[in-house]
Amino acid sequence: MTYRNIVIVGGGPAGLAAATAAYDAGERDIVILEREEMLGGILNQCIHNGFGLHTFKEELTGPEYAARFEQLVYDRGIEYRLGSTVINVSADKVVTYVSEKEGLQKISAKAIVLTCGCRERPRGGINIAGARAAGIFSAGTAQKLVNIDGYMPGKEVVILGSGDIGLIMARRMTFEGAKVKAVVELMPYSSGLNRNIVQCLNDFNIPLMFSHTVVDIKATDGRVSSVVIAAVDERLQPVMSTAQEITCDTLLLSVGLLPENELAGYANVQLSPVTNGAVVDDQMMTDVEGIFECGNVLHVHDLVDYVSEEATHAGKCAAAYVKNGNTATEYVPTCGTNGVRYVVPQKIRKDDNYEQISLRMRVANAFRNVELAVLLDGEKIVSRRRPIVTPGEMETVVLNSELVKRVKQGGKLEVTLLGGTK
Amino acid sequence: MNDVLIIGAGVVGCSIARELSVWNLRITVVDKENDVAMGTSKANSGIAHAGFDAHTGTNKAIYNVLGAKMLPELARELDFPYRQNGAFVLCFDESGRPKLQELLEQGIRNGVQGLSILEGDQVRAIEPNVSDKVVAALYAETSGIVSPYEMTIAYAENAAVNGVEFLLDNEVRGIKRVESGFEVTLKDRTLLTKTVINCAGVYADAIYNMVSDKPLFEIVARKGEYCLLDKKCGGLTDKTLFQLPTAMGKGVLVAPTTHGNIIVGPTAEDVPDKDDVDTTFDGLNKAFNTASVSVPSLARRNIITQFAGLRAHADVNDFVIGESDVPCFYNVAGIESPGLTSAPAIAVDVAKAVAEKLHAVKKDNFVAKRKGIPCFAKMSDSERQQLIATNPLYGRIVCRCENVTEGEIVDSIRRPVGARDLDGVKRRTRAGMGRCQMGFCTPRVMEILCRELGMEMTEITKCGKGSHIVVGRTE
């Protein structure tokens, strides 16, 4: 067993930013554990551009964005171990990992930052009936095959779900000579960014069919040969009279991302059934003292810029925790109401001395001309006008922490939508 | 010249091959698929039935009880996952009690031990998630769970170690009776054999009818659809939960798997196409909704995958076992539930009969024991440390959901009757069996298969034949 002040589990965008911030806050005893053979996480396979507009005011590809944060880690000489998979995190903050080089190792940490990212919801998670054939991929798996390994998963493609990776892959597969026949979305709106719909589908005349789903998958000789799609009613049940068959050899699924919280579970960290991530306070600390979470393992973000921002805060707070211990005394709970599906953090330290607190949230439905309001014990303290909010785009409201100090005993912060049209 | 040709590499064919390999015989197993356990043996409930269901005196009843008694020792000898977890047959209505009593009495007549009837509250005291509506249940202490494909693979590997040859991806196209026995035409060769054992599952009638036009039996493919739940639901039940049986079978069950998932199903629907293992919208709903009657707290959001299997139901309503009207041609057909449990006992009897027919003598170098692939996920940390010290590839996790290492995947490919495709690796190591369902590990496992088998990425399949994963290089 070795002893470290901060162990960061995951060397993707969140882990890199958290490590850098912890270092810049004065902490020197940091190690990043990364299971892949390179830092950068999922950004390595995101070779399209559009990253970093907020952070760097320029458009970068995924690997370029990652490289900037990797450089910060290299510059500071922060230690990292590649090919090192963490297999357990205990509630008393012992991290167990294995690697080819080191075998099985245990590190006792003062603080742990979980930055393990998320995974894609598989076919089984949405119960699509039909053949269990080759040619069915989650969009991210196809992205890895195309962008990293250089292989085409298929020639004629239908995509179920309009999540960002699905949209990006529609364009990518088209560039590579495949025919993308349709993107089929169960909901009446997309869960992806609007800019991706324009740049990845509209520009290539790929039809996006809202309120439709795949009801059957057919196969010949073990490989997908067609899919049957149908419209769904307002209860999202397929209307079989609308069924139509589309010939294809590939079905890509972009039907949601799930924070990968197995390790948090082993450490008995309380998880939110809404975000599937940990319940954290405004310092990104979970209910297990000294275990922090940020990035897509905490809740699925729309832009990596916000991952970096959140992780920077988490890294800073982890360093402060190592130095000062737990300073939390009293919490104010947060909640989302009237169409605000969740708010992260789920609670705010009343004694917090950070000036600004970012509340991040997603809405359950698309609304136009809506007011995003923060209510403190029912009193409106912040109001933001939004021409449109959609489930695909994360919303952020920045609060002055002084406001939180006004909350009375037993009071709460509520983020809500006022007015607006669906 | 073969002494024995076994057609079908499911649990029946592989177990017979292993029991026959005790003797000095030249034995070949052929199967049309790319791996063993590709039919019913990979897609069933994985229950080691206690033996109270089948009518007393039938082959099903006899072999079930015999097989159930063999399984605990066999699982140790061949190192496959098995656990005696016990089962309840749930009764939701006072009017069902006489039926429970009948099952109990039938079980006792069949020679099943450890049967009793419990009241609803007693059942819930043991399994708190069982429905409040349950008024009573038959408890079968000796019921168990087994990993059906791993049991088949274990039998196949041990048979191969003892000299049995496996010809996979090699469909039987015709069988001709010749003076010395049979001339069997396969996809890529012709074999001569003294005896044939027909273990062809849903195709057993077609294989038999290659040598005889007698309508001895007909096999109906009876589809069963299943859902598999995430391991985090593993605590929902420890016992196997049946409902009172119906004419179509033992009904929908909720059970733990040997790996800690929860399995729900099967439905029962006769299908005309003997290759139809598609899941259906209605079937999945039915399996899930029926299972929810037993365990109301089952949640759809925890389903990680669905699958369907075909039971080989013989119209004669019992196992068809033994030498047919064609001398030296043996049928082992209609092996539907409780076929998995019965297989070890059937294998011993059939092997004995065939060996006697061929006047075979026993080998002096038969290897009875098999050691499976080390399972990193189930080890203690110190065991893991030792394992990685033997080979650093055991320190490289490939499947993050099930914690499967590259070392295990390499093992699965290099072993006798080793994996040749993604699903083969999956069944042997659990890489891809977890909650992401091969999302992350697909490309990695493909690379390892390429390296180990000297194949190109474009040649790698999901499960043989045309099931290629990638179609070519990018531009």
Short mmCIF file of N, CA and C in Angstrom, two decimals, chain B residues 7-141:
data_model
loop_
_atom_site.label_atom_id
_atom_site.label_comp_id
_atom_site.label_asym_id
_atom_site.label_seq_id
_atom_site.Cartn_x
_atom_site.Cartn_y
_atom_site.Cartn_z
N ILE B 7 -23.46 -35.85 -34.04
CA ILE B 7 -23.95 -34.69 -34.78
C ILE B 7 -24.61 -33.73 -33.80
N GLY B 8 -24.02 -32.59 -33.64
CA GLY B 8 -24.56 -31.60 -32.72
C GLY B 8 -23.64 -31.40 -31.53
N ALA B 9 -23.14 -30.16 -31.37
CA ALA B 9 -22.21 -29.86 -30.28
C ALA B 9 -22.86 -29.05 -29.19
N GLY B 10 -24.09 -29.40 -28.89
CA GLY B 10 -24.75 -28.80 -27.73
C GLY B 10 -24.37 -29.58 -26.49
N VAL B 11 -25.08 -29.32 -25.41
CA VAL B 11 -24.71 -29.99 -24.16
C VAL B 11 -24.88 -31.50 -24.28
N VAL B 12 -25.85 -31.94 -25.07
CA VAL B 12 -26.08 -33.39 -25.22
C VAL B 12 -24.93 -34.01 -25.99
N GLY B 13 -24.59 -33.45 -27.14
CA GLY B 13 -23.51 -34.00 -27.96
C GLY B 13 -22.17 -33.95 -27.23
N CYS B 14 -21.88 -32.82 -26.58
CA CYS B 14 -20.59 -32.67 -25.92
C CYS B 14 -20.47 -33.56 -24.70
N SER B 15 -21.56 -33.73 -23.96
CA SER B 15 -21.48 -34.59 -22.78
C SER B 15 -21.31 -36.05 -23.19
N ILE B 16 -21.99 -36.45 -24.27
CA ILE B 16 -21.81 -37.82 -24.76
C ILE B 16 -20.38 -38.00 -25.26
N ALA B 17 -19.87 -37.01 -25.96
CA ALA B 17 -18.48 -37.08 -26.47
C ALA B 17 -17.52 -37.29 -25.31
N ARG B 18 -17.72 -36.53 -24.25
CA ARG B 18 -16.83 -36.65 -23.10
C ARG B 18 -16.94 -38.03 -22.45
N GLU B 19 -18.17 -38.52 -22.26
CA GLU B 19 -18.33 -39.83 -21.61
C GLU B 19 -17.79 -40.95 -22.50
N LEU B 20 -17.91 -40.77 -23.82
CA LEU B 20 -17.38 -41.78 -24.74
C LEU B 20 -15.86 -41.76 -24.79
N SER B 21 -15.30 -40.58 -24.48
CA SER B 21 -13.84 -40.46 -24.58
C SER B 21 -13.13 -41.23 -23.48
N VAL B 22 -13.91 -41.82 -22.59
CA VAL B 22 -13.36 -42.74 -21.59
C VAL B 22 -12.82 -43.99 -22.29
N TRP B 23 -13.44 -44.30 -23.43
CA TRP B 23 -13.08 -45.52 -24.16
C TRP B 23 -12.10 -45.22 -25.29
N ASN B 24 -11.41 -46.24 -25.70
CA ASN B 24 -10.49 -46.14 -26.82
C ASN B 24 -11.26 -46.15 -28.13
N LEU B 25 -11.77 -45.01 -28.51
CA LEU B 25 -12.59 -44.93 -29.72
C LEU B 25 -12.19 -43.69 -30.50
N ARG B 26 -12.39 -43.74 -31.79
CA ARG B 26 -12.16 -42.54 -32.59
C ARG B 26 -13.49 -41.79 -32.72
N ILE B 27 -13.53 -40.65 -32.11
CA ILE B 27 -14.80 -39.93 -31.98
C ILE B 27 -14.68 -38.55 -32.63
N THR B 28 -15.67 -38.18 -33.40
CA THR B 28 -15.72 -36.84 -33.98
C THR B 28 -17.07 -36.20 -33.66
N VAL B 29 -17.02 -34.93 -33.30
CA VAL B 29 -18.26 -34.17 -33.10
C VAL B 29 -18.35 -33.15 -34.23
N VAL B 30 -19.48 -33.10 -34.91
CA VAL B 30 -19.65 -32.08 -35.95
C VAL B 30 -20.80 -31.15 -35.58
N ASP B 31 -20.67 -29.91 -36.00
CA ASP B 31 -21.77 -28.96 -35.78
C ASP B 31 -21.75 -27.94 -36.89
N LYS B 32 -22.92 -27.48 -37.26
CA LYS B 32 -23.00 -26.50 -38.35
C LYS B 32 -22.53 -25.12 -37.92
N GLU B 33 -22.48 -24.89 -36.61
CA GLU B 33 -22.12 -23.55 -36.14
C GLU B 33 -20.61 -23.44 -35.88
N ASN B 34 -20.17 -22.23 -35.61
CA ASN B 34 -18.75 -21.91 -35.44
C ASN B 34 -18.22 -22.25 -34.05
N ASP B 35 -19.13 -22.68 -33.17
CA ASP B 35 -18.72 -22.94 -31.79
C ASP B 35 -19.62 -24.04 -31.23
N VAL B 36 -19.23 -24.53 -30.06
CA VAL B 36 -20.12 -25.45 -29.36
C VAL B 36 -21.20 -24.62 -28.65
N ALA B 37 -22.24 -25.28 -28.18
CA ALA B 37 -23.30 -24.61 -27.39
C ALA B 37 -23.98 -23.47 -28.15
N MET B 38 -24.19 -23.65 -29.44
CA MET B 38 -24.74 -22.53 -30.21
C MET B 38 -26.25 -22.60 -30.40
N GLY B 39 -26.85 -23.68 -29.97
CA GLY B 39 -28.31 -23.76 -30.12
C GLY B 39 -28.98 -23.56 -28.77
N THR B 40 -29.82 -24.52 -28.40
CA THR B 40 -30.55 -24.45 -27.14
C THR B 40 -29.60 -24.29 -25.94
N SER B 41 -28.41 -24.86 -26.05
CA SER B 41 -27.49 -24.87 -24.90
C SER B 41 -26.97 -23.50 -24.51
N LYS B 42 -27.10 -22.52 -25.39
CA LYS B 42 -26.65 -21.19 -24.99
C LYS B 42 -27.80 -20.27 -24.61
N ALA B 43 -29.00 -20.72 -24.83
CA ALA B 43 -30.14 -19.82 -24.60
C ALA B 43 -31.27 -20.58 -23.90
N ASN B 44 -31.04 -20.85 -22.64
CA ASN B 44 -32.10 -21.48 -21.84
C ASN B 44 -32.02 -20.92 -20.43
N SER B 45 -32.85 -21.46 -19.53
CA SER B 45 -32.95 -20.86 -18.20
C SER B 45 -31.75 -21.16 -17.31
N GLY B 46 -30.98 -22.16 -17.65
CA GLY B 46 -29.82 -22.51 -16.83
C GLY B 46 -30.21 -23.04 -15.46
N ILE B 47 -31.26 -23.85 -15.45
CA ILE B 47 -31.73 -24.40 -14.17
C ILE B 47 -31.37 -25.88 -14.09
N ALA B 48 -30.82 -26.26 -12.95
CA ALA B 48 -30.64 -27.68 -12.65
C ALA B 48 -31.90 -28.10 -11.90
N HIS B 49 -32.85 -28.63 -12.66
CA HIS B 49 -34.16 -28.92 -12.08
C HIS B 49 -34.10 -30.06 -11.06
N ALA B 50 -34.91 -29.93 -10.03
CA ALA B 50 -34.91 -30.96 -8.98
C ALA B 50 -35.49 -32.26 -9.50
N GLY B 51 -36.56 -32.18 -10.31
CA GLY B 51 -37.10 -33.40 -10.91
C GLY B 51 -38.54 -33.73 -10.54
N PHE B 52 -39.28 -32.76 -10.05
CA PHE B 52 -40.68 -33.03 -9.67
C PHE B 52 -41.66 -32.78 -10.81
N ASP B 53 -41.21 -32.12 -11.89
CA ASP B 53 -42.14 -31.69 -12.94
C ASP B 53 -42.59 -32.83 -13.85
N ALA B 54 -41.65 -33.72 -14.20
CA ALA B 54 -41.95 -34.71 -15.23
C ALA B 54 -42.76 -35.87 -14.66
N HIS B 55 -43.63 -36.41 -15.53
CA HIS B 55 -44.46 -37.54 -15.11
C HIS B 55 -43.61 -38.74 -14.76
N THR B 56 -43.94 -39.34 -13.65
CA THR B 56 -43.16 -40.47 -13.14
C THR B 56 -43.03 -41.57 -14.21
N GLY B 57 -41.85 -42.08 -14.35
CA GLY B 57 -41.63 -43.19 -15.28
C GLY B 57 -41.17 -42.76 -16.66
N THR B 58 -41.30 -41.48 -16.97
CA THR B 58 -40.85 -41.01 -18.29
C THR B 58 -39.33 -40.87 -18.27
N ASN B 59 -38.75 -40.84 -19.48
CA ASN B 59 -37.31 -40.57 -19.58
C ASN B 59 -36.96 -39.25 -18.91
N LYS B 60 -37.84 -38.26 -19.10
CA LYS B 60 -37.58 -36.94 -18.50
C LYS B 60 -37.43 -37.05 -16.99
N ALA B 61 -38.35 -37.78 -16.37
CA ALA B 61 -38.31 -37.90 -14.90
C ALA B 61 -37.07 -38.66 -14.46
N ILE B 62 -36.81 -39.77 -15.14
CA ILE B 62 -35.69 -40.63 -14.71
C ILE B 62 -34.36 -39.89 -14.86
N TYR B 63 -34.13 -39.35 -16.05
CA TYR B 63 -32.83 -38.72 -16.29
C TYR B 63 -32.67 -37.41 -15.52
N ASN B 64 -33.77 -36.70 -15.32
CA ASN B 64 -33.68 -35.46 -14.55
C ASN B 64 -33.14 -35.74 -13.16
N VAL B 65 -33.74 -36.71 -12.48
CA VAL B 65 -33.35 -36.98 -11.10
C VAL B 65 -31.91 -37.50 -11.04
N LEU B 66 -31.58 -38.37 -12.00
CA LEU B 66 -30.20 -38.89 -12.04
C LEU B 66 -29.20 -37.75 -12.31
N GLY B 67 -29.54 -36.93 -13.29
CA GLY B 67 -28.63 -35.84 -13.69
C GLY B 67 -28.45 -34.84 -12.56
N ALA B 68 -29.56 -34.51 -11.90
CA ALA B 68 -29.49 -33.53 -10.81
C ALA B 68 -28.54 -34.02 -9.71
N LYS B 69 -28.55 -35.32 -9.49
CA LYS B 69 -27.66 -35.85 -8.44
C LYS B 69 -26.20 -35.82 -8.88
N MET B 70 -25.95 -35.91 -10.20
CA MET B 70 -24.56 -35.92 -10.68
C MET B 70 -23.95 -34.52 -10.72
N LEU B 71 -24.80 -33.52 -10.89
CA LEU B 71 -24.29 -32.18 -11.22
C LEU B 71 -23.30 -31.58 -10.20
N PRO B 72 -23.59 -31.67 -8.89
CA PRO B 72 -22.65 -31.01 -7.97
C PRO B 72 -21.22 -31.52 -8.13
N GLU B 73 -21.05 -32.83 -8.20
CA GLU B 73 -19.71 -33.41 -8.33
C GLU B 73 -19.12 -33.10 -9.71
N LEU B 74 -19.98 -33.20 -10.72
CA LEU B 74 -19.53 -32.95 -12.09
C LEU B 74 -19.02 -31.51 -12.26
N ALA B 75 -19.73 -30.58 -11.61
CA ALA B 75 -19.34 -29.17 -11.71
C ALA B 75 -17.97 -28.96 -11.10
N ARG B 76 -17.66 -29.71 -10.05
CA ARG B 76 -16.32 -29.62 -9.45
C ARG B 76 -15.28 -30.25 -10.38
N GLU B 77 -15.65 -31.43 -10.93
CA GLU B 77 -14.71 -32.16 -11.77
C GLU B 77 -14.36 -31.37 -13.04
N LEU B 78 -15.38 -30.77 -13.66
CA LEU B 78 -15.16 -30.08 -14.94
C LEU B 78 -15.08 -28.56 -14.77
N ASP B 79 -15.20 -28.10 -13.54
CA ASP B 79 -15.00 -26.68 -13.23
C ASP B 79 -15.91 -25.76 -14.05
N PHE B 80 -17.20 -25.94 -13.90
CA PHE B 80 -18.14 -24.99 -14.50
C PHE B 80 -19.08 -24.45 -13.42
N PRO B 81 -19.66 -23.27 -13.64
CA PRO B 81 -20.46 -22.64 -12.59
C PRO B 81 -21.77 -23.38 -12.31
N TYR B 82 -21.95 -23.76 -11.07
CA TYR B 82 -23.16 -24.45 -10.62
C TYR B 82 -23.38 -24.09 -9.16
N ARG B 83 -24.61 -23.92 -8.80
CA ARG B 83 -24.90 -23.65 -7.38
C ARG B 83 -26.28 -24.21 -7.05
N GLN B 84 -26.36 -24.90 -5.93
CA GLN B 84 -27.66 -25.39 -5.47
C GLN B 84 -28.32 -24.28 -4.67
N ASN B 85 -29.26 -23.60 -5.30
CA ASN B 85 -29.86 -22.42 -4.65
C ASN B 85 -31.28 -22.68 -4.15
N GLY B 86 -31.87 -23.81 -4.58
CA GLY B 86 -33.25 -24.09 -4.17
C GLY B 86 -34.26 -23.34 -5.03
N ALA B 87 -35.46 -23.88 -5.10
CA ALA B 87 -36.49 -23.25 -5.94
C ALA B 87 -37.85 -23.29 -5.26
N PHE B 88 -38.65 -22.28 -5.59
CA PHE B 88 -40.06 -22.27 -5.18
C PHE B 88 -40.93 -22.40 -6.42
N VAL B 89 -42.01 -23.17 -6.30
CA VAL B 89 -43.07 -23.09 -7.30
C VAL B 89 -44.18 -22.30 -6.64
N LEU B 90 -44.42 -21.11 -7.14
CA LEU B 90 -45.34 -20.20 -6.45
C LEU B 90 -46.79 -20.46 -6.85
N CYS B 91 -47.64 -20.39 -5.85
CA CYS B 91 -49.07 -20.59 -6.07
C CYS B 91 -49.78 -19.33 -5.59
N PHE B 92 -50.53 -18.70 -6.51
CA PHE B 92 -51.10 -17.37 -6.23
C PHE B 92 -52.56 -17.43 -5.80
N ASP B 93 -53.09 -18.64 -5.70
CA ASP B 93 -54.52 -18.77 -5.54
C ASP B 93 -54.80 -20.04 -4.72
N GLU B 94 -55.70 -19.95 -3.80
CA GLU B 94 -56.02 -21.13 -2.98
C GLU B 94 -56.36 -22.33 -3.85
N SER B 95 -56.98 -22.06 -5.00
CA SER B 95 -57.40 -23.17 -5.86
C SER B 95 -56.21 -23.91 -6.47
N GLY B 96 -55.02 -23.30 -6.36
CA GLY B 96 -53.84 -23.96 -6.92
C GLY B 96 -53.19 -24.95 -5.97
N ARG B 97 -53.62 -24.94 -4.70
CA ARG B 97 -52.96 -25.80 -3.71
C ARG B 97 -52.94 -27.28 -4.09
N PRO B 98 -54.10 -27.82 -4.59
CA PRO B 98 -54.06 -29.25 -4.96
C PRO B 98 -52.97 -29.55 -5.99
N LYS B 99 -52.75 -28.59 -6.89
CA LYS B 99 -51.72 -28.78 -7.92
C LYS B 99 -50.32 -28.82 -7.30
N LEU B 100 -50.12 -27.99 -6.29
CA LEU B 100 -48.83 -28.00 -5.57
C LEU B 100 -48.61 -29.36 -4.92
N GLN B 101 -49.69 -29.85 -4.30
CA GLN B 101 -49.64 -31.15 -3.62
C GLN B 101 -49.30 -32.25 -4.63
N GLU B 102 -49.94 -32.17 -5.81
CA GLU B 102 -49.66 -33.15 -6.87
C GLU B 102 -48.19 -33.14 -7.25
N LEU B 103 -47.65 -31.91 -7.41
CA LEU B 103 -46.23 -31.80 -7.77
C LEU B 103 -45.35 -32.41 -6.70
N LEU B 104 -45.70 -32.14 -5.46
CA LEU B 104 -44.93 -32.69 -4.34
C LEU B 104 -44.93 -34.22 -4.39
N GLU B 105 -46.12 -34.77 -4.58
CA GLU B 105 -46.23 -36.24 -4.58
C GLU B 105 -45.51 -36.84 -5.78
N GLN B 106 -45.66 -36.16 -6.92
CA GLN B 106 -44.97 -36.64 -8.12
C GLN B 106 -43.45 -36.61 -7.90
N GLY B 107 -43.00 -35.55 -7.27
CA GLY B 107 -41.57 -35.42 -6.99
C GLY B 107 -41.09 -36.56 -6.11
N ILE B 108 -41.88 -36.86 -5.09
CA ILE B 108 -41.48 -37.95 -4.18
C ILE B 108 -41.44 -39.27 -4.95
N ARG B 109 -42.47 -39.48 -5.80
CA ARG B 109 -42.48 -40.71 -6.63
C ARG B 109 -41.26 -40.76 -7.54
N ASN B 110 -40.84 -39.58 -8.05
CA ASN B 110 -39.69 -39.54 -8.97
C ASN B 110 -38.36 -39.73 -8.24
N GLY B 111 -38.41 -39.68 -6.92
CA GLY B 111 -37.17 -39.86 -6.15
C GLY B 111 -36.48 -38.56 -5.79
N VAL B 112 -37.23 -37.46 -5.81
CA VAL B 112 -36.64 -36.17 -5.44
C VAL B 112 -36.68 -36.01 -3.93
N GLN B 113 -35.56 -35.58 -3.38
CA GLN B 113 -35.54 -35.35 -1.93
C GLN B 113 -35.63 -33.86 -1.63
N GLY B 114 -35.97 -33.55 -0.39
CA GLY B 114 -35.96 -32.16 0.04
C GLY B 114 -37.11 -31.33 -0.49
N LEU B 115 -38.29 -31.94 -0.67
CA LEU B 115 -39.46 -31.20 -1.13
C LEU B 115 -40.38 -30.90 0.06
N SER B 116 -40.94 -29.70 0.08
CA SER B 116 -41.92 -29.38 1.13
C SER B 116 -42.83 -28.27 0.63
N ILE B 117 -43.96 -28.11 1.29
CA ILE B 117 -44.86 -27.02 0.93
C ILE B 117 -44.82 -25.96 2.03
N LEU B 118 -44.59 -24.73 1.61
CA LEU B 118 -44.51 -23.62 2.56
C LEU B 118 -45.68 -22.67 2.35
N GLU B 119 -46.06 -21.97 3.40
CA GLU B 119 -47.11 -20.96 3.30
C GLU B 119 -46.51 -19.66 2.73
N GLY B 120 -47.38 -18.82 2.22
CA GLY B 120 -46.93 -17.58 1.59
C GLY B 120 -45.99 -16.76 2.47
N ASP B 121 -46.32 -16.63 3.75
CA ASP B 121 -45.48 -15.82 4.64
C ASP B 121 -44.11 -16.44 4.84
N GLN B 122 -44.09 -17.78 4.87
CA GLN B 122 -42.80 -18.46 5.02
C GLN B 122 -41.92 -18.21 3.79
N VAL B 123 -42.59 -18.19 2.62
CA VAL B 123 -41.85 -17.93 1.38
C VAL B 123 -41.27 -16.52 1.42
N ARG B 124 -42.09 -15.56 1.83
CA ARG B 124 -41.64 -14.17 1.84
C ARG B 124 -40.58 -13.92 2.92
N ALA B 125 -40.62 -14.75 3.96
CA ALA B 125 -39.57 -14.61 4.99
C ALA B 125 -38.21 -14.97 4.39
N ILE B 126 -38.23 -15.89 3.43
CA ILE B 126 -36.98 -16.31 2.78
C ILE B 126 -36.66 -15.38 1.60
N GLU B 127 -37.68 -15.08 0.80
CA GLU B 127 -37.50 -14.20 -0.36
C GLU B 127 -38.45 -13.01 -0.25
N PRO B 128 -38.01 -11.94 0.37
CA PRO B 128 -38.91 -10.81 0.68
C PRO B 128 -39.50 -10.11 -0.55
N ASN B 129 -38.89 -10.29 -1.72
CA ASN B 129 -39.42 -9.61 -2.90
C ASN B 129 -40.52 -10.38 -3.61
N VAL B 130 -40.83 -11.57 -3.10
CA VAL B 130 -41.91 -12.36 -3.70
C VAL B 130 -43.25 -11.67 -3.44
N SER B 131 -44.12 -11.76 -4.41
CA SER B 131 -45.42 -11.08 -4.34
C SER B 131 -46.24 -11.42 -3.09
N ASP B 132 -46.95 -10.42 -2.60
CA ASP B 132 -47.87 -10.61 -1.48
C ASP B 132 -48.99 -11.57 -1.82
N LYS B 133 -49.23 -11.74 -3.11
CA LYS B 133 -50.36 -12.57 -3.53
C LYS B 133 -50.04 -14.07 -3.43
N VAL B 134 -48.79 -14.39 -3.20
CA VAL B 134 -48.44 -15.82 -3.11
C VAL B 134 -49.04 -16.40 -1.83
N VAL B 135 -49.84 -17.48 -1.98
CA VAL B 135 -50.46 -18.07 -0.80
C VAL B 135 -49.68 -19.28 -0.29
N ALA B 136 -48.96 -19.93 -1.21
CA ALA B 136 -48.18 -21.11 -0.81
C ALA B 136 -47.19 -21.41 -1.91
N ALA B 137 -46.24 -22.29 -1.62
CA ALA B 137 -45.26 -22.65 -2.65
C ALA B 137 -44.70 -24.03 -2.34
N LEU B 138 -44.33 -24.70 -3.42
CA LEU B 138 -43.57 -25.93 -3.26
C LEU B 138 -42.10 -25.52 -3.18
N TYR B 139 -41.40 -26.00 -2.16
CA TYR B 139 -39.98 -25.68 -2.04
C TYR B 139 -39.17 -26.91 -2.44
N ALA B 140 -38.26 -26.71 -3.36
CA ALA B 140 -37.39 -27.80 -3.80
C ALA B 140 -35.96 -27.43 -3.47
N GLU B 141 -35.48 -28.05 -2.41
CA GLU B 141 -34.17 -27.74 -1.87
C GLU B 141 -33.04 -28.06 -2.85
#
